[in-house]
PDB file of C-alpha atoms in Angstrom:
ATOM      1  CA  UNK A  28     -62.105  75.192  20.113  1.00 49.00           C
ATOM      2  CA  UNK A  29     -63.552  74.629  23.561  1.00 60.00           C
ATOM      3  CA  UNK A  30     -64.014  71.083  25.027  1.00 57.00           C
ATOM      4  CA  UNK A  31     -67.936  71.074  24.449  1.00 62.00           C
ATOM      5  CA  UNK A  32     -67.853  71.846  20.872  1.00 66.00           C
ATOM      6  CA  UNK A  33     -64.909  69.432  20.356  1.00 66.00           C
ATOM      7  CA  UNK A  34     -67.041  66.685  21.865  1.00 66.00           C
ATOM      8  CA  UNK A  35     -70.168  67.524  19.810  1.00 65.00           C
ATOM      9  CA  UNK A  36     -68.070  67.107  16.494  1.00 72.00           C
ATOM     10  CA  UNK A  37     -66.689  63.605  17.671  1.00 76.00           C
ATOM     11  CA  UNK A  38     -68.044  60.757  15.522  1.00 82.00           C
ATOM     12  CA  UNK A  39     -70.957  59.238  17.258  1.00 82.00           C
ATOM     13  CA  UNK A  40     -69.489  55.809  16.759  1.00 87.00           C
ATOM     14  CA  UNK A  41     -66.258  56.681  18.084  1.00 87.00           C
ATOM     15  CA  UNK A  42     -67.951  58.278  21.224  1.00 89.00           C
ATOM     16  CA  UNK A  43     -70.217  55.099  21.706  1.00 91.00           C
ATOM     17  CA  UNK A  44     -67.062  52.777  21.287  1.00 92.00           C
ATOM     18  CA  UNK A  45     -65.076  55.029  23.711  1.00 91.00           C
ATOM     19  CA  UNK A  46     -67.865  54.994  26.302  1.00 92.00           C
ATOM     20  CA  UNK A  47     -68.244  51.143  25.917  1.00 94.00           C
ATOM     21  CA  UNK A  48     -64.488  50.803  26.575  1.00 93.00           C
ATOM     22  CA  UNK A  49     -64.063  53.135  29.431  1.00 91.00           C
ATOM     23  CA  UNK A  50     -67.017  51.873  31.091  1.00 93.00           C
ATOM     24  CA  UNK A  51     -65.744  48.356  30.709  1.00 93.00           C
ATOM     25  CA  UNK A  52     -62.468  49.087  32.237  1.00 92.00           C
ATOM     26  CA  UNK A  53     -64.411  50.924  35.450  1.00 88.00           C
ATOM     27  CA  UNK A  54     -66.836  47.979  35.499  1.00 88.00           C
ATOM     28  CA  UNK A  55     -63.878  45.464  35.717  1.00 88.00           C
ATOM     29  CA  UNK A  56     -62.765  47.356  38.833  1.00 81.00           C
ATOM     30  CA  UNK A  57     -59.664  49.016  37.388  1.00 83.00           C
ATOM     31  CA  UNK A  58     -59.091  51.844  39.910  1.00 78.00           C
ATOM     32  CA  UNK A  59     -58.729  55.484  38.549  1.00 79.00           C
ATOM     33  CA  UNK A  60     -60.724  54.898  35.450  1.00 81.00           C
ATOM     34  CA  UNK A  61     -63.052  57.950  35.042  1.00 80.00           C
ATOM     35  CA  UNK A  62     -66.109  56.484  34.038  1.00 80.00           C
ATOM     36  CA  UNK A  63     -67.855  59.933  34.409  1.00 82.00           C
ATOM     37  CA  UNK A  64     -65.976  61.427  31.367  1.00 83.00           C
ATOM     38  CA  UNK A  65     -67.700  59.307  28.686  1.00 87.00           C
ATOM     39  CA  UNK A  66     -70.938  60.152  30.362  1.00 88.00           C
ATOM     40  CA  UNK A  67     -70.380  63.745  30.135  1.00 85.00           C
ATOM     41  CA  UNK A  68     -69.304  63.401  26.704  1.00 86.00           C
ATOM     42  CA  UNK A  69     -72.499  61.496  25.919  1.00 90.00           C
ATOM     43  CA  UNK A  70     -74.409  64.279  27.568  1.00 88.00           C
ATOM     44  CA  UNK A  71     -73.098  66.688  25.288  1.00 84.00           C
ATOM     45  CA  UNK A  72     -73.672  64.717  22.238  1.00 87.00           C
ATOM     46  CA  UNK A  73     -77.325  64.229  23.310  1.00 89.00           C
ATOM     47  CA  UNK A  74     -77.771  67.969  23.576  1.00 85.00           C
ATOM     48  CA  UNK A  75     -76.328  68.457  20.181  1.00 84.00           C
ATOM     49  CA  UNK A  76     -78.818  65.666  18.745  1.00 87.00           C
ATOM     50  CA  UNK A  77     -76.092  63.321  17.894  1.00 88.00           C
ATOM     51  CA  UNK A  78     -77.488  60.502  20.104  1.00 90.00           C
ATOM     52  CA  UNK A  79     -80.307  59.850  22.640  1.00 92.00           C
ATOM     53  CA  UNK A  80     -80.442  59.165  26.168  1.00 94.00           C
ATOM     54  CA  UNK A  81     -81.411  55.634  25.658  1.00 95.00           C
ATOM     55  CA  UNK A  82     -78.512  54.938  23.449  1.00 94.00           C
ATOM     56  CA  UNK A  83     -75.930  56.643  25.835  1.00 94.00           C
ATOM     57  CA  UNK A  84     -77.258  54.438  28.672  1.00 96.00           C
ATOM     58  CA  UNK A  85     -77.361  51.341  26.575  1.00 96.00           C
ATOM     59  CA  UNK A  86     -73.520  51.684  25.677  1.00 96.00           C
ATOM     60  CA  UNK A  87     -72.600  52.685  29.164  1.00 95.00           C
ATOM     61  CA  UNK A  88     -74.558  49.730  30.711  1.00 96.00           C
ATOM     62  CA  UNK A  89     -73.123  47.249  28.230  1.00 97.00           C
ATOM     63  CA  UNK A  90     -69.684  48.318  28.996  1.00 95.00           C
ATOM     64  CA  UNK A  91     -70.029  48.452  32.620  1.00 94.00           C
ATOM     65  CA  UNK A  92     -71.597  45.010  32.787  1.00 96.00           C
ATOM     66  CA  UNK A  93     -69.165  43.334  30.377  1.00 96.00           C
ATOM     67  CA  UNK A  94     -66.350  44.897  32.668  1.00 94.00           C
ATOM     68  CA  UNK A  95     -67.790  43.394  35.552  1.00 93.00           C
ATOM     69  CA  UNK A  96     -68.048  39.899  34.064  1.00 95.00           C
ATOM     70  CA  UNK A  97     -64.406  40.268  32.984  1.00 94.00           C
ATOM     71  CA  UNK A  98     -63.384  41.215  36.446  1.00 91.00           C
ATOM     72  CA  UNK A  99     -65.372  38.384  37.955  1.00 92.00           C
ATOM     73  CA  UNK A 100     -63.984  35.898  35.468  1.00 93.00           C
ATOM     74  CA  UNK A 101     -60.308  37.075  35.966  1.00 91.00           C
ATOM     75  CA  UNK A 102     -60.846  36.696  39.853  1.00 87.00           C
ATOM     76  CA  UNK A 103     -62.638  33.248  39.543  1.00 85.00           C
ATOM     77  CA  UNK A 104     -60.374  31.545  37.061  1.00 88.00           C
ATOM     78  CA  UNK A 105     -57.152  33.585  37.411  1.00 85.00           C
ATOM     79  CA  UNK A 106     -57.195  34.181  41.305  1.00 75.00           C
ATOM     80  CA  UNK A 107     -54.708  31.415  41.983  1.00 74.00           C
ATOM     81  CA  UNK A 108     -52.044  33.679  40.346  1.00 77.00           C
ATOM     82  CA  UNK A 109     -52.587  36.348  43.187  1.00 71.00           C
ATOM     83  CA  UNK A 110     -49.736  36.476  45.760  1.00 74.00           C
ATOM     84  CA  UNK A 111     -50.482  34.311  48.620  1.00 74.00           C
ATOM     85  CA  UNK A 112     -50.430  37.068  51.065  1.00 72.00           C
ATOM     86  CA  UNK A 113     -53.282  38.650  49.341  1.00 66.00           C
ATOM     87  CA  UNK A 114     -55.554  35.633  49.294  1.00 63.00           C
ATOM     88  CA  UNK A 115     -54.752  34.978  52.947  1.00 66.00           C
ATOM     89  CA  UNK A 116     -55.794  38.503  53.915  1.00 62.00           C
ATOM     90  CA  UNK A 117     -59.029  38.231  52.068  1.00 61.00           C
ATOM     91  CA  UNK A 118     -60.301  35.652  54.745  1.00 57.00           C
ATOM     92  CA  UNK A 119     -62.625  33.734  52.296  1.00 59.00           C
ATOM     93  CA  UNK A 120     -64.672  32.185  54.854  1.00 60.00           C
ATOM     94  CA  UNK A 121     -65.678  35.468  56.214  1.00 62.00           C
ATOM     95  CA  UNK A 122     -66.124  36.886  52.797  1.00 62.00           C
ATOM     96  CA  UNK A 123     -68.249  34.017  51.520  1.00 66.00           C
ATOM     97  CA  UNK A 124     -70.573  34.328  54.556  1.00 69.00           C
ATOM     98  CA  UNK A 125     -70.883  38.003  54.159  1.00 69.00           C
ATOM     99  CA  UNK A 126     -71.767  37.511  50.402  1.00 72.00           C
ATOM    100  CA  UNK A 127     -74.063  34.680  51.363  1.00 73.00           C
ATOM    101  CA  UNK A 128     -76.077  37.217  53.655  1.00 70.00           C
ATOM    102  CA  UNK A 129     -75.667  40.587  51.804  1.00 71.00           C
ATOM    103  CA  UNK A 130     -74.368  39.273  48.237  1.00 77.00           C
ATOM    104  CA  UNK A 131     -77.356  40.503  46.131  1.00 82.00           C
ATOM    105  CA  UNK A 132     -77.330  44.055  47.275  1.00 82.00           C
ATOM    106  CA  UNK A 133     -73.691  44.506  47.746  1.00 81.00           C
ATOM    107  CA  UNK A 134     -73.180  43.359  44.023  1.00 86.00           C
ATOM    108  CA  UNK A 135     -75.790  45.870  43.010  1.00 87.00           C
ATOM    109  CA  UNK A 136     -74.454  48.690  44.884  1.00 84.00           C
ATOM    110  CA  UNK A 137     -70.838  47.923  44.037  1.00 82.00           C
ATOM    111  CA  UNK A 138     -71.346  48.944  40.401  1.00 83.00           C
ATOM    112  CA  UNK A 139     -71.933  52.651  41.525  1.00 82.00           C
ATOM    113  CA  UNK A 140     -69.560  52.909  44.714  1.00 80.00           C
ATOM    114  CA  UNK A 141     -66.113  52.638  43.243  1.00 76.00           C
ATOM    115  CA  UNK A 142     -64.441  51.739  46.434  1.00 74.00           C
ATOM    116  CA  UNK A 143     -66.420  48.472  46.559  1.00 76.00           C
ATOM    117  CA  UNK A 144     -66.410  47.643  43.088  1.00 82.00           C
ATOM    118  CA  UNK A 145     -62.962  46.459  42.868  1.00 81.00           C
ATOM    119  CA  UNK A 146     -62.729  44.344  46.085  1.00 79.00           C
ATOM    120  CA  UNK A 147     -66.307  43.174  45.722  1.00 82.00           C
ATOM    121  CA  UNK A 148     -65.746  41.853  42.153  1.00 85.00           C
ATOM    122  CA  UNK A 149     -62.662  40.105  43.115  1.00 82.00           C
ATOM    123  CA  UNK A 150     -64.311  38.543  46.269  1.00 83.00           C
ATOM    124  CA  UNK A 151     -67.236  37.383  44.155  1.00 84.00           C
ATOM    125  CA  UNK A 152     -64.790  35.618  41.761  1.00 86.00           C
ATOM    126  CA  UNK A 153     -62.353  34.210  44.296  1.00 81.00           C
ATOM    127  CA  UNK A 154     -65.397  32.940  46.488  1.00 81.00           C
ATOM    128  CA  UNK A 155     -67.034  31.446  43.634  1.00 82.00           C
ATOM    129  CA  UNK A 156     -70.135  33.430  44.068  1.00 84.00           C
ATOM    130  CA  UNK A 157     -72.788  31.914  41.735  1.00 89.00           C
ATOM    131  CA  UNK A 158     -72.317  33.121  38.183  1.00 92.00           C
ATOM    132  CA  UNK A 159     -76.017  33.320  37.056  1.00 94.00           C
ATOM    133  CA  UNK A 160     -76.812  35.417  40.174  1.00 91.00           C
ATOM    134  CA  UNK A 161     -73.765  37.516  39.525  1.00 92.00           C
ATOM    135  CA  UNK A 162     -74.584  38.074  35.943  1.00 94.00           C
ATOM    136  CA  UNK A 163     -78.103  39.187  36.639  1.00 95.00           C
ATOM    137  CA  UNK A 164     -77.251  41.271  39.925  1.00 93.00           C
ATOM    138  CA  UNK A 165     -74.243  42.888  38.090  1.00 94.00           C
ATOM    139  CA  UNK A 166     -76.802  43.762  35.137  1.00 96.00           C
ATOM    140  CA  UNK A 167     -79.032  45.394  37.710  1.00 95.00           C
ATOM    141  CA  UNK A 168     -76.108  47.394  39.306  1.00 93.00           C
ATOM    142  CA  UNK A 169     -74.850  48.608  35.810  1.00 94.00           C
ATOM    143  CA  UNK A 170     -78.597  49.795  34.902  1.00 96.00           C
ATOM    144  CA  UNK A 171     -78.960  51.674  38.074  1.00 94.00           C
ATOM    145  CA  UNK A 172     -75.324  53.140  37.966  1.00 92.00           C
ATOM    146  CA  UNK A 173     -75.285  54.289  34.397  1.00 94.00           C
ATOM    147  CA  UNK A 174     -79.084  55.036  34.294  1.00 94.00           C
ATOM    148  CA  UNK A 175     -78.946  57.274  37.068  1.00 92.00           C
ATOM    149  CA  UNK A 176     -75.498  59.176  36.538  1.00 89.00           C
ATOM    150  CA  UNK A 177     -76.192  59.462  32.639  1.00 93.00           C
ATOM    151  CA  UNK A 178     -79.615  60.915  33.278  1.00 93.00           C
ATOM    152  CA  UNK A 179     -78.423  63.471  35.964  1.00 90.00           C
ATOM    153  CA  UNK A 180     -75.348  64.330  34.024  1.00 88.00           C
ATOM    154  CA  UNK A 181     -77.612  65.220  30.913  1.00 89.00           C
ATOM    155  CA  UNK A 182     -80.089  67.018  32.891  1.00 87.00           C
ATOM    156  CA  UNK A 183     -77.682  68.866  35.123  1.00 83.00           C
ATOM    157  CA  UNK A 184     -74.223  68.662  33.101  1.00 70.00           C
ATOM    158  CA  UNK A 185     -74.464  72.207  31.488  1.00 62.00           C
ATOM    159  CA  UNK A 186     -74.736  73.467  35.133  1.00 65.00           C
ATOM    160  CA  UNK A 187     -71.972  71.334  36.590  1.00 62.00           C
ATOM    161  CA  UNK A 188     -69.337  71.196  33.748  1.00 59.00           C
ATOM    162  CA  UNK A 189     -68.516  74.953  33.856  1.00 60.00           C
ATOM    163  CA  UNK A 190     -68.070  74.723  37.550  1.00 60.00           C
ATOM    164  CA  UNK A 191     -65.718  71.682  37.251  1.00 56.00           C
ATOM    165  CA  UNK A 192     -63.808  73.440  34.608  1.00 55.00           C
ATOM    166  CA  UNK A 193     -63.520  76.520  36.740  1.00 59.00           C
ATOM    167  CA  UNK A 194     -62.517  74.801  40.013  1.00 58.00           C
ATOM    168  CA  UNK A 195     -60.963  71.604  38.713  1.00 56.00           C
ATOM    169  CA  UNK A 196     -57.536  72.870  38.893  1.00 61.00           C
ATOM    170  CA  UNK A 197     -58.015  74.052  42.494  1.00 64.00           C
ATOM    171  CA  UNK A 198     -59.679  70.721  43.661  1.00 63.00           C
ATOM    172  CA  UNK A 199     -57.074  68.626  41.958  1.00 64.00           C
ATOM    173  CA  UNK A 200     -54.174  70.541  43.720  1.00 67.00           C
ATOM    174  CA  UNK A 201     -56.064  70.286  46.965  1.00 70.00           C
ATOM    175  CA  UNK A 202     -56.605  66.657  46.594  1.00 69.00           C
ATOM    176  CA  UNK A 203     -52.979  66.311  45.558  1.00 70.00           C
ATOM    177  CA  UNK A 204     -51.755  68.316  48.797  1.00 73.00           C
ATOM    178  CA  UNK A 205     -54.115  66.191  50.963  1.00 75.00           C
ATOM    179  CA  UNK A 206     -52.672  62.867  49.426  1.00 73.00           C
ATOM    180  CA  UNK A 207     -49.212  64.062  50.098  1.00 75.00           C
ATOM    181  CA  UNK A 208     -49.742  64.999  53.797  1.00 79.00           C
ATOM    182  CA  UNK A 209     -51.520  61.472  54.417  1.00 73.00           C
ATOM    183  CA  UNK A 210     -48.511  59.839  52.676  1.00 72.00           C
ATOM    184  CA  UNK A 211     -46.007  61.885  54.900  1.00 75.00           C
ATOM    185  CA  UNK A 212     -47.975  61.233  58.002  1.00 73.00           C
ATOM    186  CA  UNK A 213     -48.099  57.668  57.425  1.00 72.00           C
ATOM    187  CA  UNK A 214     -44.588  57.401  56.203  1.00 72.00           C
ATOM    188  CA  UNK A 215     -42.761  59.506  58.796  1.00 74.00           C
ATOM    189  CA  UNK A 216     -45.062  61.002  61.532  1.00 64.00           C
ATOM    190  CA  UNK A 217     -47.436  58.320  62.706  1.00 54.00           C
ATOM    191  CA  UNK A 218     -46.864  54.915  61.840  1.00 49.00           C
ATOM    192  CA  UNK A 219     -49.139  53.650  64.324  1.00 49.00           C
ATOM    193  CA  UNK A 220     -52.128  55.378  62.929  1.00 45.00           C
ATOM    194  CA  UNK A 221     -54.096  53.787  60.175  1.00 47.00           C
ATOM    195  CA  UNK A 222     -56.160  55.917  57.733  1.00 44.00           C
TER     196      UNK A 222
END
């Protein structure tokens, strides 16, 4: 049984709860959580007639949004448990000024750009970015992120997925080799070079 037919036979409730859970983990800023996987699965379920685009977007948005609120809460009310060196490196005065000037667009964009998601969620919580504004802005960001990606994956997923399956192993090995080279360089060869 291939992956596509297996996904289309998954109980829609299980798929929705899985989408919600993975998107919540991704939204909380946990690195490495593949939020694209449940969206690809939802795209297959839409094509099979087991769900709708609206339902897939709703489950993804709710998960991503709840995750962002959990990440914010963890940083705001649990940030004092972070190592002192981390809190000192955050330079809260500069972060607060940055969020004061560019907070709204940064919160919205951070929902889509993974490298911003974790640090910005933590900074918003630690700097006590206003909660009502964060709730609204993270909802807008989740709508933008999930809406665009889910729609694109539904429309173009059948074209993209076979290519990913075909080239996935080679891409994964290439990425692993690149990470190994960077690690070796930083550890043994170029201690003064920062990547």
